[in-house]
């Protein structure tokens, strides 16, 4: 059986890392005159940022972190929107609110 919660978490992490890697790839494209091997460079950057981001800011394993890198290269936002209403609840329908109590000033 598919673990929909795990897939959703991987997609959300991939969306966050995709934002970072897309920005970095755009900077590299602007800074280089040669577009040779740009697809390979984009893949490597997405994998490095995706794996590093997911290992740093989540508790998922290396195996799932590689999926994060691959999905961020493919386009995590497009994949999530494709599954949003079919499998997952949309972000606007989520009602889980986390309240963080601020410490008292001394």
Tab-separated table of C-alpha atoms in Angstrom:
chain	number	residue	atom	x	y	z
A	1	UNK	CA	0.000	0.000	0.000
A	2	UNK	CA	1.249	3.477	-0.796
A	3	UNK	CA	2.195	5.742	2.064
A	4	UNK	CA	0.410	8.917	0.996
A	5	UNK	CA	1.687	10.896	3.977
A	6	UNK	CA	5.288	10.078	3.075
A	7	UNK	CA	4.720	10.970	-0.578
A	8	UNK	CA	3.103	14.265	0.415
A	9	UNK	CA	5.991	15.098	2.751
A	10	UNK	CA	8.551	14.312	0.054
A	11	UNK	CA	6.698	16.516	-2.433
A	12	UNK	CA	6.476	19.412	0.028
A	13	UNK	CA	10.196	19.174	0.814
A	14	UNK	CA	10.936	18.951	-2.920
A	15	UNK	CA	8.895	22.107	-3.576
A	16	UNK	CA	10.950	24.037	-1.035
A	17	UNK	CA	14.270	22.774	-2.382
A	18	UNK	CA	13.066	23.347	-5.936
A	19	UNK	CA	12.640	27.057	-5.226
A	20	UNK	CA	16.234	27.292	-4.046
A	21	UNK	CA	17.722	25.208	-6.851
A	22	UNK	CA	15.721	27.039	-9.534
A	23	UNK	CA	17.013	30.372	-8.277
A	24	UNK	CA	20.590	29.104	-8.269
A	25	UNK	CA	20.249	27.606	-11.751
A	26	UNK	CA	18.888	30.902	-13.086
A	27	UNK	CA	21.895	32.741	-11.610
A	28	UNK	CA	24.246	30.272	-13.242
A	29	UNK	CA	22.455	30.623	-16.600
A	30	UNK	CA	22.762	34.404	-16.417
A	31	UNK	CA	26.439	34.229	-15.494
A	32	UNK	CA	27.603	31.789	-18.135
A	33	UNK	CA	27.753	32.380	-21.855
A	34	UNK	CA	27.931	28.705	-22.745
A	35	UNK	CA	24.681	26.782	-22.482
A	36	UNK	CA	26.535	23.536	-23.095
A	37	UNK	CA	25.699	20.823	-20.567
A	38	UNK	CA	23.139	23.079	-18.850
A	39	UNK	CA	20.668	20.203	-18.405
A	40	UNK	CA	23.334	18.103	-16.700
A	41	UNK	CA	24.361	21.049	-14.513
A	42	UNK	CA	20.718	21.640	-13.572
A	43	UNK	CA	20.277	17.993	-12.642
A	44	UNK	CA	23.397	17.943	-10.484
A	45	UNK	CA	22.445	21.189	-8.717
A	46	UNK	CA	18.891	19.969	-8.067
A	47	UNK	CA	20.147	16.681	-6.667
A	48	UNK	CA	22.745	18.308	-4.414
A	49	UNK	CA	20.374	20.953	-3.072
A	50	UNK	CA	17.447	18.534	-2.765
A	51	UNK	CA	19.410	15.911	-0.848
A	52	UNK	CA	21.198	18.451	1.340
A	53	UNK	CA	18.009	20.388	2.078
A	54	UNK	CA	15.986	17.312	2.976
A	55	UNK	CA	18.699	15.793	5.160
A	56	UNK	CA	19.232	19.108	6.947
A	57	UNK	CA	15.646	20.140	7.574
A	58	UNK	CA	13.699	16.882	7.826
A	59	UNK	CA	14.023	13.444	9.310
A	60	UNK	CA	13.774	11.433	6.095
A	61	UNK	CA	16.405	8.919	5.020
A	62	UNK	CA	19.026	9.106	2.254
A	63	UNK	CA	16.847	7.008	-0.018
A	64	UNK	CA	13.932	9.437	0.231
A	65	UNK	CA	16.282	12.405	-0.008
A	66	UNK	CA	17.385	11.171	-3.433
A	67	UNK	CA	13.720	11.180	-4.455
A	68	UNK	CA	13.469	14.770	-3.215
A	69	UNK	CA	16.384	15.753	-5.454
A	70	UNK	CA	14.911	14.006	-8.484
A	71	UNK	CA	11.437	15.470	-7.935
A	72	UNK	CA	12.838	18.957	-7.447
A	73	UNK	CA	14.626	18.577	-10.803
A	74	UNK	CA	11.457	17.432	-12.549
A	75	UNK	CA	9.333	20.167	-11.024
A	76	UNK	CA	7.855	19.525	-7.614
A	77	UNK	CA	5.260	22.269	-7.865
A	78	UNK	CA	3.741	20.839	-11.038
A	79	UNK	CA	3.673	17.322	-9.591
A	80	UNK	CA	2.039	18.467	-6.350
A	81	UNK	CA	-0.630	20.460	-8.226
A	82	UNK	CA	-1.353	17.412	-10.351
A	83	UNK	CA	-2.004	15.285	-7.238
A	84	UNK	CA	-3.421	18.039	-5.008
A	85	UNK	CA	-7.131	17.468	-5.451
A	86	UNK	CA	-6.880	13.791	-6.334
A	87	UNK	CA	-4.817	12.372	-3.480
A	88	UNK	CA	-3.939	15.164	-1.060
A	89	UNK	CA	-5.854	17.974	0.559
A	90	UNK	CA	-5.001	21.328	-0.938
A	91	UNK	CA	-2.973	23.761	1.126
A	92	UNK	CA	-5.979	26.053	1.463
A	93	UNK	CA	-8.092	23.274	3.019
A	94	UNK	CA	-5.580	22.248	5.658
A	95	UNK	CA	-6.751	23.169	9.126
A	96	UNK	CA	-3.741	22.087	11.152
A	97	UNK	CA	-2.525	25.197	12.893
A	98	UNK	CA	0.538	25.178	15.074
A	99	UNK	CA	0.685	27.804	17.770
A	100	UNK	CA	4.069	28.690	19.115
A	101	UNK	CA	4.031	30.377	22.473
A	102	UNK	CA	6.531	33.180	22.773
A	103	UNK	CA	8.742	33.364	25.820
A	104	UNK	CA	8.105	36.124	28.330
A	105	UNK	CA	10.441	39.078	28.167
A	106	UNK	CA	12.694	39.369	31.172
